[in-house]
CSV table of C-alpha atoms in Angstrom, one decimal:
chain,number,residue,atom,x,y,z
A,1,MET,CA,-119.8,-119.5,-54.7
A,2,ALA,CA,-122.8,-117.3,-54.1
A,3,VAL,CA,-125.0,-119.8,-55.9
A,4,LYS,CA,-124.1,-122.5,-53.4
A,5,GLY,CA,-125.1,-120.2,-50.5
A,6,ALA,CA,-128.4,-119.4,-52.2
A,7,VAL,CA,-129.2,-123.1,-52.9
A,8,LEU,CA,-128.2,-124.1,-49.4
A,9,GLY,CA,-130.5,-121.3,-48.1
A,10,ASP,CA,-133.3,-122.6,-50.1
A,11,ILE,CA,-132.9,-126.1,-48.8
A,12,LEU,CA,-132.4,-125.1,-45.1
A,13,GLY,CA,-135.3,-122.7,-45.3
A,14,SER,CA,-137.7,-125.1,-47.0
A,15,GLN,CA,-138.6,-126.9,-43.8
A,16,TYR,CA,-140.3,-123.8,-42.4
A,17,GLU,CA,-141.9,-122.3,-45.5
A,18,PHE,CA,-145.3,-123.5,-44.6
A,19,ASN,CA,-144.8,-125.6,-41.5
A,20,ARG,CA,-143.2,-123.2,-39.0
A,21,PRO,CA,-144.1,-124.1,-35.4
A,22,LYS,CA,-145.7,-121.1,-33.5
A,23,LYS,CA,-143.1,-121.2,-30.8
A,24,LEU,CA,-140.1,-122.3,-32.9
A,25,ASP,CA,-136.9,-122.1,-30.8
A,26,TRP,CA,-135.0,-120.5,-33.7
A,27,LYS,CA,-131.8,-119.9,-31.8
A,28,ASN,CA,-131.3,-123.6,-31.0
A,29,VAL,CA,-133.4,-125.7,-33.4
A,30,PRO,CA,-131.2,-128.1,-35.5
A,31,LEU,CA,-130.5,-126.6,-38.9
A,32,ILE,CA,-131.0,-130.0,-40.7
A,33,ASN,CA,-134.4,-131.8,-40.5
A,34,THR,CA,-134.1,-134.7,-42.9
A,35,THR,CA,-137.9,-135.3,-43.0
A,36,ALA,CA,-138.9,-131.7,-43.9
A,37,MET,CA,-136.2,-130.4,-46.2
A,38,GLY,CA,-135.6,-130.3,-49.9
A,39,PHE,CA,-134.9,-128.0,-52.8
A,40,THR,CA,-137.7,-126.0,-54.3
A,41,ASP,CA,-138.5,-124.0,-57.4
A,42,ASP,CA,-135.9,-121.4,-56.2
A,43,THR,CA,-133.1,-123.8,-56.8
A,44,VAL,CA,-134.5,-125.2,-60.1
A,45,MET,CA,-134.7,-121.7,-61.6
A,46,MET,CA,-131.3,-120.7,-60.2
A,47,MET,CA,-129.8,-123.7,-62.0
A,48,ALA,CA,-131.7,-122.9,-65.2
A,49,ILE,CA,-130.3,-119.4,-65.2
A,50,LYS,CA,-126.8,-120.6,-64.5
A,51,LYS,CA,-127.1,-123.1,-67.3
A,52,ALA,CA,-128.3,-120.5,-69.8
A,53,ILE,CA,-125.5,-118.1,-68.9
A,54,ILE,CA,-122.7,-120.6,-69.0
A,55,GLU,CA,-124.0,-122.1,-72.3
A,56,GLU,CA,-124.9,-118.8,-73.8
A,57,ALA,CA,-128.3,-120.2,-74.4
A,58,ASP,CA,-131.7,-118.6,-74.7
A,59,LEU,CA,-132.8,-117.7,-71.2
A,60,VAL,CA,-136.5,-118.4,-71.6
A,61,ASP,CA,-135.9,-121.7,-73.5
A,62,THR,CA,-133.5,-122.9,-70.8
A,63,MET,CA,-135.8,-121.9,-67.9
A,64,VAL,CA,-138.7,-123.8,-69.6
A,65,GLU,CA,-136.5,-126.8,-70.4
A,66,VAL,CA,-135.2,-127.2,-66.9
A,67,GLY,CA,-138.4,-126.1,-65.2
A,68,ARG,CA,-140.5,-128.8,-66.9
A,69,LYS,CA,-138.2,-131.5,-65.4
A,70,TYR,CA,-139.5,-130.5,-62.0
A,71,PRO,CA,-143.3,-129.9,-62.3
A,72,HIS,CA,-144.0,-130.3,-58.5
A,73,CYS,CA,-141.2,-128.2,-57.0
A,74,GLY,CA,-143.4,-125.4,-55.7
A,75,TYR,CA,-144.0,-122.9,-58.5
A,76,GLY,CA,-146.5,-120.2,-58.0
A,77,CYS,CA,-149.7,-120.6,-60.0
A,78,ARG,CA,-148.9,-118.0,-62.7
A,79,PHE,CA,-145.3,-119.1,-63.1
A,80,PHE,CA,-146.4,-122.7,-63.4
A,81,VAL,CA,-148.6,-121.7,-66.3
A,82,TRP,CA,-145.7,-119.7,-67.7
A,83,ILE,CA,-143.4,-122.7,-67.6
A,84,ASN,CA,-145.9,-125.2,-68.9
A,85,GLY,CA,-147.8,-123.1,-71.4
A,86,LYS,CA,-147.1,-122.6,-75.1
A,87,VAL,CA,-146.5,-118.9,-74.8
A,88,HIS,CA,-144.0,-117.5,-72.4
A,89,ARG,CA,-144.8,-113.8,-72.0
A,90,PRO,CA,-144.1,-111.6,-69.0
A,91,TYR,CA,-147.1,-111.1,-66.8
A,92,ASN,CA,-146.2,-108.0,-64.7
A,93,SER,CA,-145.4,-109.9,-61.6
A,94,TRP,CA,-143.8,-108.3,-58.5
A,95,GLY,CA,-143.4,-111.7,-56.8
A,96,ASN,CA,-140.2,-112.7,-55.1
A,97,GLY,CA,-139.5,-115.4,-57.8
A,98,SER,CA,-137.4,-112.9,-59.7
A,99,ALA,CA,-135.1,-112.4,-56.7
A,100,MET,CA,-134.8,-116.0,-55.6
A,101,ARG,CA,-133.3,-117.2,-58.9
A,102,VAL,CA,-130.7,-114.5,-59.6
A,103,ALA,CA,-127.8,-115.5,-57.4
A,104,PHE,CA,-125.5,-116.7,-60.2
A,105,VAL,CA,-125.7,-113.3,-61.9
A,106,GLY,CA,-124.2,-111.5,-58.9
A,107,GLU,CA,-121.5,-114.1,-58.7
A,108,TYR,CA,-120.6,-114.5,-62.4
A,109,TYR,CA,-120.3,-110.9,-63.7
A,110,ASP,CA,-117.4,-108.7,-62.6
A,111,ASP,CA,-118.6,-105.7,-64.5
A,112,TYR,CA,-121.1,-103.8,-62.4
A,113,ASN,CA,-123.3,-102.6,-65.2
A,114,GLU,CA,-123.2,-105.9,-67.0
A,115,MET,CA,-124.3,-107.6,-63.8
A,116,GLN,CA,-127.2,-105.2,-63.3
A,117,GLU,CA,-128.4,-105.5,-66.9
A,118,MET,CA,-128.3,-109.3,-66.8
A,119,ALA,CA,-130.2,-109.3,-63.5
A,120,LYS,CA,-132.9,-107.2,-65.1
A,121,LYS,CA,-133.1,-109.6,-68.1
A,122,THR,CA,-133.6,-112.6,-65.8
A,123,ALA,CA,-136.5,-110.9,-64.1
A,124,GLU,CA,-138.3,-109.3,-67.0
A,125,VAL,CA,-138.9,-112.5,-68.9
A,126,SER,CA,-141.8,-113.1,-66.4
A,127,HIS,CA,-141.6,-110.6,-63.6
A,128,ASN,CA,-141.6,-107.4,-65.5
A,129,HIS,CA,-143.3,-105.2,-62.9
A,130,PRO,CA,-140.9,-102.5,-61.6
A,131,GLU,CA,-140.8,-104.1,-58.2
A,132,GLY,CA,-140.1,-107.6,-59.7
A,133,ILE,CA,-137.2,-106.1,-61.7
A,134,LYS,CA,-135.9,-104.2,-58.7
A,135,GLY,CA,-135.9,-107.3,-56.5
A,136,ALA,CA,-133.7,-109.2,-58.9
A,137,VAL,CA,-131.3,-106.2,-59.4
A,138,VAL,CA,-131.0,-105.5,-55.7
A,139,THR,CA,-130.3,-109.1,-54.9
A,140,ALA,CA,-127.7,-109.6,-57.5
A,141,THR,CA,-126.1,-106.3,-56.6
A,142,CYS,CA,-125.8,-107.2,-52.9
A,143,ILE,CA,-124.1,-110.4,-53.9
A,144,TRP,CA,-121.8,-108.5,-56.3
A,145,MET,CA,-120.9,-106.1,-53.5
A,146,ALA,CA,-120.2,-108.8,-51.0
A,147,LYS,CA,-118.0,-110.6,-53.5
A,148,HIS,CA,-116.1,-107.4,-54.3
A,149,GLY,CA,-115.2,-106.7,-50.7
A,150,LYS,CA,-117.9,-104.1,-49.8
A,151,SER,CA,-118.7,-103.7,-46.1
A,152,LYS,CA,-122.0,-104.6,-44.4
A,153,GLN,CA,-122.7,-100.9,-44.0
A,154,GLU,CA,-122.2,-100.3,-47.7
A,155,ILE,CA,-124.6,-103.1,-48.6
A,156,TYR,CA,-127.1,-101.8,-46.0
A,157,ASP,CA,-126.9,-98.3,-47.4
A,158,TYR,CA,-127.5,-99.5,-50.9
A,159,VAL,CA,-130.6,-101.5,-49.9
A,160,ALA,CA,-131.9,-98.7,-47.7
A,161,GLN,CA,-131.7,-96.4,-50.7
A,162,GLU,CA,-133.7,-98.8,-52.8
A,163,TYR,CA,-136.2,-99.8,-50.0
A,164,PRO,CA,-136.5,-96.7,-47.7
A,165,LYS,CA,-138.8,-97.2,-44.7
A,166,SER,CA,-140.8,-94.1,-45.8
A,167,LYS,CA,-142.1,-96.3,-48.6
A,168,TYR,CA,-141.6,-100.0,-47.7
A,169,GLU,CA,-143.2,-101.8,-44.8
A,170,TYR,CA,-140.3,-104.2,-44.3
A,171,SER,CA,-137.4,-101.9,-45.2
A,172,ILE,CA,-133.9,-103.0,-44.2
A,173,GLU,CA,-133.9,-99.9,-42.0
A,174,TYR,CA,-136.2,-101.8,-39.5
A,175,SER,CA,-134.3,-104.2,-37.2
A,176,LEU,CA,-135.4,-107.8,-36.9
A,177,ASP,CA,-136.7,-107.0,-33.4
A,178,GLU,CA,-139.0,-104.4,-34.9
A,179,ILE,CA,-140.1,-106.6,-37.8
A,180,ARG,CA,-140.7,-109.9,-35.9
A,181,PRO,CA,-143.9,-108.9,-34.1
A,182,ARG,CA,-145.6,-107.7,-37.2
A,183,TYR,CA,-144.1,-109.6,-40.1
A,184,LYS,CA,-146.6,-111.7,-42.1
A,185,TRP,CA,-145.8,-114.2,-44.8
A,186,ASN,CA,-145.2,-112.2,-47.9
A,187,GLU,CA,-144.4,-113.4,-51.4
A,188,SER,CA,-143.6,-110.0,-53.0
A,189,CYS,CA,-140.2,-108.7,-53.8
A,190,GLN,CA,-140.8,-105.6,-51.8
A,191,GLY,CA,-141.9,-107.7,-48.8
A,192,SER,CA,-139.0,-110.2,-49.1
A,193,VAL,CA,-135.8,-108.7,-50.4
A,194,PRO,CA,-135.1,-106.0,-47.8
A,195,ALA,CA,-136.1,-108.2,-44.9
A,196,ALA,CA,-134.0,-111.1,-46.2
A,197,ILE,CA,-131.0,-108.8,-46.6
A,198,ARG,CA,-131.6,-107.6,-43.0
A,199,CYS,CA,-131.3,-111.2,-41.9
A,200,PHE,CA,-127.8,-111.1,-43.4
A,201,TYR,CA,-127.0,-107.7,-42.0
A,202,GLU,CA,-127.7,-108.8,-38.4
A,203,SER,CA,-125.7,-112.1,-38.8
A,204,THR,CA,-122.2,-113.0,-37.8
A,205,ASP,CA,-121.8,-116.1,-39.9
A,206,TYR,CA,-123.8,-118.2,-42.3
A,207,GLU,CA,-125.5,-120.2,-39.5
A,208,SER,CA,-126.7,-117.1,-37.7
A,209,PHE,CA,-128.0,-115.8,-41.0
A,210,ILE,CA,-130.2,-118.9,-41.4
A,211,ARG,CA,-131.3,-118.6,-37.8
A,212,ASN,CA,-132.4,-115.0,-38.4
A,213,ILE,CA,-134.6,-116.3,-41.2
A,214,TYR,CA,-136.1,-118.9,-38.9
A,215,SER,CA,-137.0,-116.1,-36.5
A,216,LEU,CA,-139.5,-114.6,-38.9
A,217,LYS,CA,-142.8,-116.1,-40.1
A,218,CYS,CA,-141.7,-115.7,-43.7
A,219,ASP,CA,-141.2,-117.4,-47.0
A,220,SER,CA,-138.2,-118.9,-45.5
A,221,ASP,CA,-136.8,-120.9,-48.4
A,222,THR,CA,-136.9,-117.8,-50.6
A,223,PHE,CA,-135.4,-115.6,-48.0
A,224,GLY,CA,-132.5,-118.2,-47.9
A,225,ALA,CA,-132.3,-118.1,-51.7
A,226,ILE,CA,-132.3,-114.3,-51.8
A,227,ALA,CA,-129.7,-113.6,-49.2
A,228,GLY,CA,-127.8,-116.9,-49.0
A,229,GLY,CA,-125.5,-115.8,-51.7
A,230,VAL,CA,-124.7,-112.5,-50.0
A,231,ALA,CA,-123.9,-114.4,-46.7
A,232,GLU,CA,-121.7,-116.9,-48.5
A,233,GLU,CA,-119.7,-114.3,-50.3
A,234,PHE,CA,-119.4,-112.0,-47.3
A,235,PHE,CA,-118.4,-114.7,-44.8
A,236,HIS,CA,-116.3,-116.6,-47.4
A,237,GLY,CA,-118.0,-119.9,-46.8
A,238,PHE,CA,-120.3,-121.6,-44.4
A,239,GLY,CA,-118.4,-122.0,-41.2
A,240,ASN,CA,-119.6,-125.0,-39.3
A,241,VAL,CA,-122.5,-125.7,-41.6
A,242,ASP,CA,-122.0,-128.9,-43.6
A,243,ALA,CA,-122.9,-127.2,-46.9
A,244,GLU,CA,-121.3,-129.8,-49.2
A,245,GLY,CA,-123.0,-132.6,-47.3
A,246,VAL,CA,-126.4,-131.0,-47.5
A,247,LEU,CA,-126.0,-130.2,-51.2
A,248,GLU,CA,-124.9,-133.7,-52.1
A,249,SER,CA,-127.7,-135.2,-50.1
A,250,TYR,CA,-130.6,-133.1,-51.3
A,251,LEU,CA,-129.9,-132.2,-54.9
A,252,ASP,CA,-130.4,-134.8,-57.6
A,253,ASP,CA,-127.6,-135.6,-60.1
A,254,TYR,CA,-128.9,-133.2,-62.8
A,255,LEU,CA,-129.1,-130.1,-60.6
A,256,LEU,CA,-125.9,-131.0,-58.8
A,257,ALA,CA,-124.0,-131.2,-62.1
A,258,ILE,CA,-125.1,-127.7,-63.0
A,259,LEU,CA,-124.2,-126.4,-59.6
A,260,LYS,CA,-120.7,-127.8,-59.9
A,261,ARG,CA,-120.0,-126.4,-63.3
């Protein structure tokens, strides 16, 4: 399940979102730090979208319903207002929030066009800037490609087409070795999606994917949420990572019930 990989990526990445040591030994540091990890708004909104799709419910109503249950899970300022206000209009955002919540779409829909259309819909309710929509569509498409047996090179080629290095500072065309010295924490889709997928592209299993994220001074929980579903689908699981143990330990009963549906 791609959505499991995305939620796990959120949880494992959360410990370094704002508290990454300057000289983190990312190749050897334990993946699980019980004092610093937890689910974030990424997981909450992923579960909201999954709930809406499965129940054929209104997307905005469900996002608001689920989102209000977790007022302190890390929403950005404008999205916090969107969740808690009386009016829920899109606000032209290009933030990576549209990409971090879309994993279930890439997993659920077999039809390519239907998947892309739904990915667009999940973005444009709030993140209706072209880059916000693109981030969601590209993320869902990469998950769909991995699920349908596409190669790493095919996934790479698709992302490179969408985020060419001639236009994007953190294009997937740049290696992690090239990105690490200059990457700065970035909450935009254009600064997150191609770099997160590069973390997958250079990985050999789910654990090495997570460690690639740790190697960057990035929005690490959201990187995990964006590309965690791609990694899970491509590698057909989590290898030696105790995914079920982490999910059972860190999700509450409400979110875990949605995840298991």
